[in-house]
Short mmCIF file of C-alpha atoms in Angstrom, two decimals:
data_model
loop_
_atom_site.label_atom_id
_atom_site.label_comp_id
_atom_site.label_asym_id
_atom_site.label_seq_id
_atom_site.Cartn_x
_atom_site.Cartn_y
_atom_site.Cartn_z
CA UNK A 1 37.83 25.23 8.86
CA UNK A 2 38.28 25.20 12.68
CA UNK A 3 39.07 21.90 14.32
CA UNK A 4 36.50 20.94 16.78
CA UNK A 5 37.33 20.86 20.48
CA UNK A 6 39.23 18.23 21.76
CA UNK A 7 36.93 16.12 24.11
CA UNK A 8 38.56 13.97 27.33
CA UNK A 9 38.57 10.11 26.89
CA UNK A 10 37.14 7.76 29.53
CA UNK A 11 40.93 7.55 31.27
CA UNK A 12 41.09 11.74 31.59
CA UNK A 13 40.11 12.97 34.60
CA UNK A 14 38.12 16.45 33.61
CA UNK A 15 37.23 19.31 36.08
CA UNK A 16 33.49 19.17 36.28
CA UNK A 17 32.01 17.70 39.46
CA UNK A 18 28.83 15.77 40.00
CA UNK A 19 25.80 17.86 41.40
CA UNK A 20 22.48 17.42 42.22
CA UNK A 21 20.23 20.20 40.70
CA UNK A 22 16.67 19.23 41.39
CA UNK A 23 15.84 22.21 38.97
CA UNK A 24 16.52 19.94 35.98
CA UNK A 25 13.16 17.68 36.70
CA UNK A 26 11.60 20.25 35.19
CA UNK A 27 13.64 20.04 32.05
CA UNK A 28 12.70 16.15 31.92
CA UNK A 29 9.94 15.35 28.94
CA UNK A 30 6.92 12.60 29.30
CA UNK A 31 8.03 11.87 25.85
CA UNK A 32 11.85 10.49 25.99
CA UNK A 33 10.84 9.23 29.99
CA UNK A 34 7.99 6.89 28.10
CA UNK A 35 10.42 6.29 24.91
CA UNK A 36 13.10 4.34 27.51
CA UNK A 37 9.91 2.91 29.39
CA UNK A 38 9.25 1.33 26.12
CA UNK A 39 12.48 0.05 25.46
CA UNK A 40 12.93 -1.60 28.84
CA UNK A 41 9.77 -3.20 28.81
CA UNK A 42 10.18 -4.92 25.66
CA UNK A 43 13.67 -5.94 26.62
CA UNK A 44 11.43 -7.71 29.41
CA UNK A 45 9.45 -9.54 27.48
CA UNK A 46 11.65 -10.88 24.77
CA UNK A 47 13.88 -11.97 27.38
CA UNK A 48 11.03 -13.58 29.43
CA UNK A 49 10.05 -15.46 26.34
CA UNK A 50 13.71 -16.69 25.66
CA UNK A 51 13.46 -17.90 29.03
CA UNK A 52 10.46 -19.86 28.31
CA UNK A 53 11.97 -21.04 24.80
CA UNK A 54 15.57 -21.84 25.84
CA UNK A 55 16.21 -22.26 29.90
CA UNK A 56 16.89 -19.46 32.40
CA UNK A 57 20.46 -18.80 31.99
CA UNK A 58 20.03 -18.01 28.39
CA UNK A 59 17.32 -15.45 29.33
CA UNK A 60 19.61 -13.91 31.72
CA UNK A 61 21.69 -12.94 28.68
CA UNK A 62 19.20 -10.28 27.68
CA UNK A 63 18.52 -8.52 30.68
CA UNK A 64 21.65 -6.66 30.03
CA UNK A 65 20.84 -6.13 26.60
CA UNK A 66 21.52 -2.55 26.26
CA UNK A 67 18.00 -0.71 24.53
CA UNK A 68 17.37 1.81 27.46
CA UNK A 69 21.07 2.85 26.40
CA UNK A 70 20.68 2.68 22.88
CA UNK A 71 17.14 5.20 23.36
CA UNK A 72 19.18 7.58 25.25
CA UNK A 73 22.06 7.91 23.18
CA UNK A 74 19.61 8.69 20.22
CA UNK A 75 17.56 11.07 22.93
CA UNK A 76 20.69 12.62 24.27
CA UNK A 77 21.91 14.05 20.77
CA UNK A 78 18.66 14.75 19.84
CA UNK A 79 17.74 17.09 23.02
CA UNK A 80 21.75 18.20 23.12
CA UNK A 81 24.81 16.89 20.74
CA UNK A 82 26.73 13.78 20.30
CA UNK A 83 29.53 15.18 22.27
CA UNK A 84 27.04 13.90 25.53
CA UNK A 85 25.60 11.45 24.06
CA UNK A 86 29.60 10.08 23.66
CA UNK A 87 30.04 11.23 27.55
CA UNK A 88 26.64 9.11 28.42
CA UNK A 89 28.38 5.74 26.59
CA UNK A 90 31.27 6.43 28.45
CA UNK A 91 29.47 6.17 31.51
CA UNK A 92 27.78 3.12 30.15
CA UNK A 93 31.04 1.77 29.88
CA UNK A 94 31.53 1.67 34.08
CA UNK A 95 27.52 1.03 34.46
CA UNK A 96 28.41 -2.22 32.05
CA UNK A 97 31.30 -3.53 34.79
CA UNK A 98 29.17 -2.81 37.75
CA UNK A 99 26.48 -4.54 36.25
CA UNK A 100 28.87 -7.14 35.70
CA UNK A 101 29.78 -7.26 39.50
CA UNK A 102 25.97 -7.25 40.07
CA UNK A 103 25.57 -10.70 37.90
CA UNK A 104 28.32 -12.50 39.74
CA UNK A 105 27.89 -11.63 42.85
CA UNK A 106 24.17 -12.84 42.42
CA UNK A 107 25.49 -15.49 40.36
CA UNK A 108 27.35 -16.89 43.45
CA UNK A 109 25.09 -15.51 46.69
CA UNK A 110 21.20 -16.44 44.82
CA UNK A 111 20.64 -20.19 46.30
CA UNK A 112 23.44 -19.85 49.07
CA UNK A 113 22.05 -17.23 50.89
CA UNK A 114 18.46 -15.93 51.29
CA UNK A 115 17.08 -14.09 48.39
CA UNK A 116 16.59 -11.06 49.79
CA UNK A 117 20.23 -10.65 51.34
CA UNK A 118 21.86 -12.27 47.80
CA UNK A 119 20.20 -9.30 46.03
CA UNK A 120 20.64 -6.65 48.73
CA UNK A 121 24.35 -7.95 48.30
CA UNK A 122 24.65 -7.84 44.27
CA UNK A 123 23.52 -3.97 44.57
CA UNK A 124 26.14 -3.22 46.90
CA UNK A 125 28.25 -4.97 44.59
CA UNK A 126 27.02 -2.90 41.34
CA UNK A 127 27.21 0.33 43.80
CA UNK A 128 31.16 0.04 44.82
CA UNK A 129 32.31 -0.74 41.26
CA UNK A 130 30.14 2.55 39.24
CA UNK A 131 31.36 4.43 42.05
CA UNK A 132 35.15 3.17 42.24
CA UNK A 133 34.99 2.96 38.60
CA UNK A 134 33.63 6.56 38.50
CA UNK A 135 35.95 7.66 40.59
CA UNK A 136 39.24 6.06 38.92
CA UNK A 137 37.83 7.69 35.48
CA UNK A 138 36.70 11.01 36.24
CA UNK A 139 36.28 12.51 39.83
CA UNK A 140 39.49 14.83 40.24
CA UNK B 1 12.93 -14.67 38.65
CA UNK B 2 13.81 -15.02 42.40
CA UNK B 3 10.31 -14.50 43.95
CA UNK B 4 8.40 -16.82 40.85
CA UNK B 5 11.11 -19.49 40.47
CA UNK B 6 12.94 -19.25 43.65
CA UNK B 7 17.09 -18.44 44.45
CA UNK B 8 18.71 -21.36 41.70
CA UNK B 9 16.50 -20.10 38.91
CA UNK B 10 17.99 -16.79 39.47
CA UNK B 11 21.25 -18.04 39.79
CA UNK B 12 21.19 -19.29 36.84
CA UNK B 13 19.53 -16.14 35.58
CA UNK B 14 22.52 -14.02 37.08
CA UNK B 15 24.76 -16.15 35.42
CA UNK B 16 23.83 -15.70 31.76
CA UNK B 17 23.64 -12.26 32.52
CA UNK B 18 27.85 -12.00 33.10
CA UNK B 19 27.49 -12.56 29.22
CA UNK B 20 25.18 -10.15 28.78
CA UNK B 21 27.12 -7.61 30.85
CA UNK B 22 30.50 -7.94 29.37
CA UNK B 23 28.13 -7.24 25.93
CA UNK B 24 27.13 -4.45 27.36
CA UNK B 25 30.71 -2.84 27.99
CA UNK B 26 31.34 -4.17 24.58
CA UNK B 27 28.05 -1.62 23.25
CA UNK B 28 28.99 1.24 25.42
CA UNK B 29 32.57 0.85 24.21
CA UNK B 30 32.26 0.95 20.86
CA UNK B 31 29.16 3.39 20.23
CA UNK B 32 31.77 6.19 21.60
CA UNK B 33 33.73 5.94 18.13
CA UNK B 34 30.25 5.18 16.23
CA UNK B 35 29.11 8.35 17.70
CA UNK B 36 31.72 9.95 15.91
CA UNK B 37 31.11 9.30 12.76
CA UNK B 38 27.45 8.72 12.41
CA UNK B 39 24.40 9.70 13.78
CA UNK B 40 23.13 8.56 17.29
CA UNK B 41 20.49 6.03 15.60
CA UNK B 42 22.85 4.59 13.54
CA UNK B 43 25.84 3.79 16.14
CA UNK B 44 23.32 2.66 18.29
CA UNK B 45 22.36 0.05 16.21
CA UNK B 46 25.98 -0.70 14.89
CA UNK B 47 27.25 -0.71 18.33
CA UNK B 48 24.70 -4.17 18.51
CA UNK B 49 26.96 -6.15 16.51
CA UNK B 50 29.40 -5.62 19.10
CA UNK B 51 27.29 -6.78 21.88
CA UNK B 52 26.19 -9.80 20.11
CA UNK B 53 29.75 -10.63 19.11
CA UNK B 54 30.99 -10.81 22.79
CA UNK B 55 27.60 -11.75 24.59
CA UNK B 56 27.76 -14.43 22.07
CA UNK B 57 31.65 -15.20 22.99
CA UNK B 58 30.91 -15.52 26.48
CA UNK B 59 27.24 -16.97 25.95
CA UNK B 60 29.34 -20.75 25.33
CA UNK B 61 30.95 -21.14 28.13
CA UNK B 62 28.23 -19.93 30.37
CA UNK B 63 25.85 -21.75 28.01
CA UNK B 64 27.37 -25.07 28.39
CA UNK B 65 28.72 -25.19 31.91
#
């Protein structure tokens, strides 16, 4: 019985390269597109509701609850194998921190500065770290 | 949040987020091993204890400042 193939952890760089290969729309289905749909927009409403119930910091708690992620990883081994589906929650990983630098920067900028720029400043935020974070991890 | 209750509602929103973010690292982190040893569906729902645990962790002091 052959051992199966050793796969890189998130702190190994590995050789392949991020491309953009507008071919692969094609390959996307209405199905898994509307399954994440779903799970986002519940995620929405439950956490509106806990708003409602318990004050707005506690719903703030949920809108990083992770469903889209957990309907992908189930989508991702079903349309490939859990080998990507483990390489998709290892990107999760550095799209968890960024969306950790997103919260506090908005956390400190939302009522200091205008809306607009506070928000416009939280995405740059969640941009550098998946990027940095993306780079430090993977991009040789 | 920001355009229905205006910028300290979604402060405070952004806040209790930070413990729903460091959940979400918790997830992502431990549905790699889950992924391993069960199938997608599964470690995706194991993998929620983990966020609960630490969203919950980080939930008090965010919760109570």
């Amino acid at each position: 019985m052959s051992n199966p193939p050793e796969e890189a952890p998130i702190t190994r760089r590995v050789a392949e390269r991020p491309s953009l290969q507008p071919g692969k729309v094609r390959e996307i289905r209405a199905r898994n597109l509307g399954v994440r749909l779903i799970a986002g927009a519940l995620t929405s409403v439950v956490a509106g509701v806990v708003t409602i119930a318990f004050g707005v910091r506690a719903g703030g708690i949920l809108l990083a609850f992770p469903a889209i992620l957990a309907a992908s990883l189930t989508l991702i081994e079903e349309q490939e194998d859990s080998a990507e589906a483990r390489e998709d929650a290892r990107g999760a990983v550095i799209g968890g921190c960024a969306l950790a630098a997103f919260a506090a920067t908005a956390a400190i900028a939302m009522g200091e500065l205008d809306g607009g720029i506070a928000l416009a400043l939280a995405t740059v935020a969640w941009l550098l770290v998946a990027l940095l974070g993306y780079r430090l991890a993977w991009f040789r | 949040m920001l355009l229905d209750k205006g910028g300290h509602a979604a402060r405070e929103n952004a806040t209790g987020m930070l413990a729903g973010s460091a959940g979400m690292i918790a997830y992502a982190a431990a549905a790699v091993p889950l992924l391993r040893r069960m199938r997608a569906s599964y470690a995706a729902a194991a993998a929620l204890g983990a966020w609960v645990a630490v969203a919950a962790i980080i939930a008090v002091p965010v919760l109570s400042a």
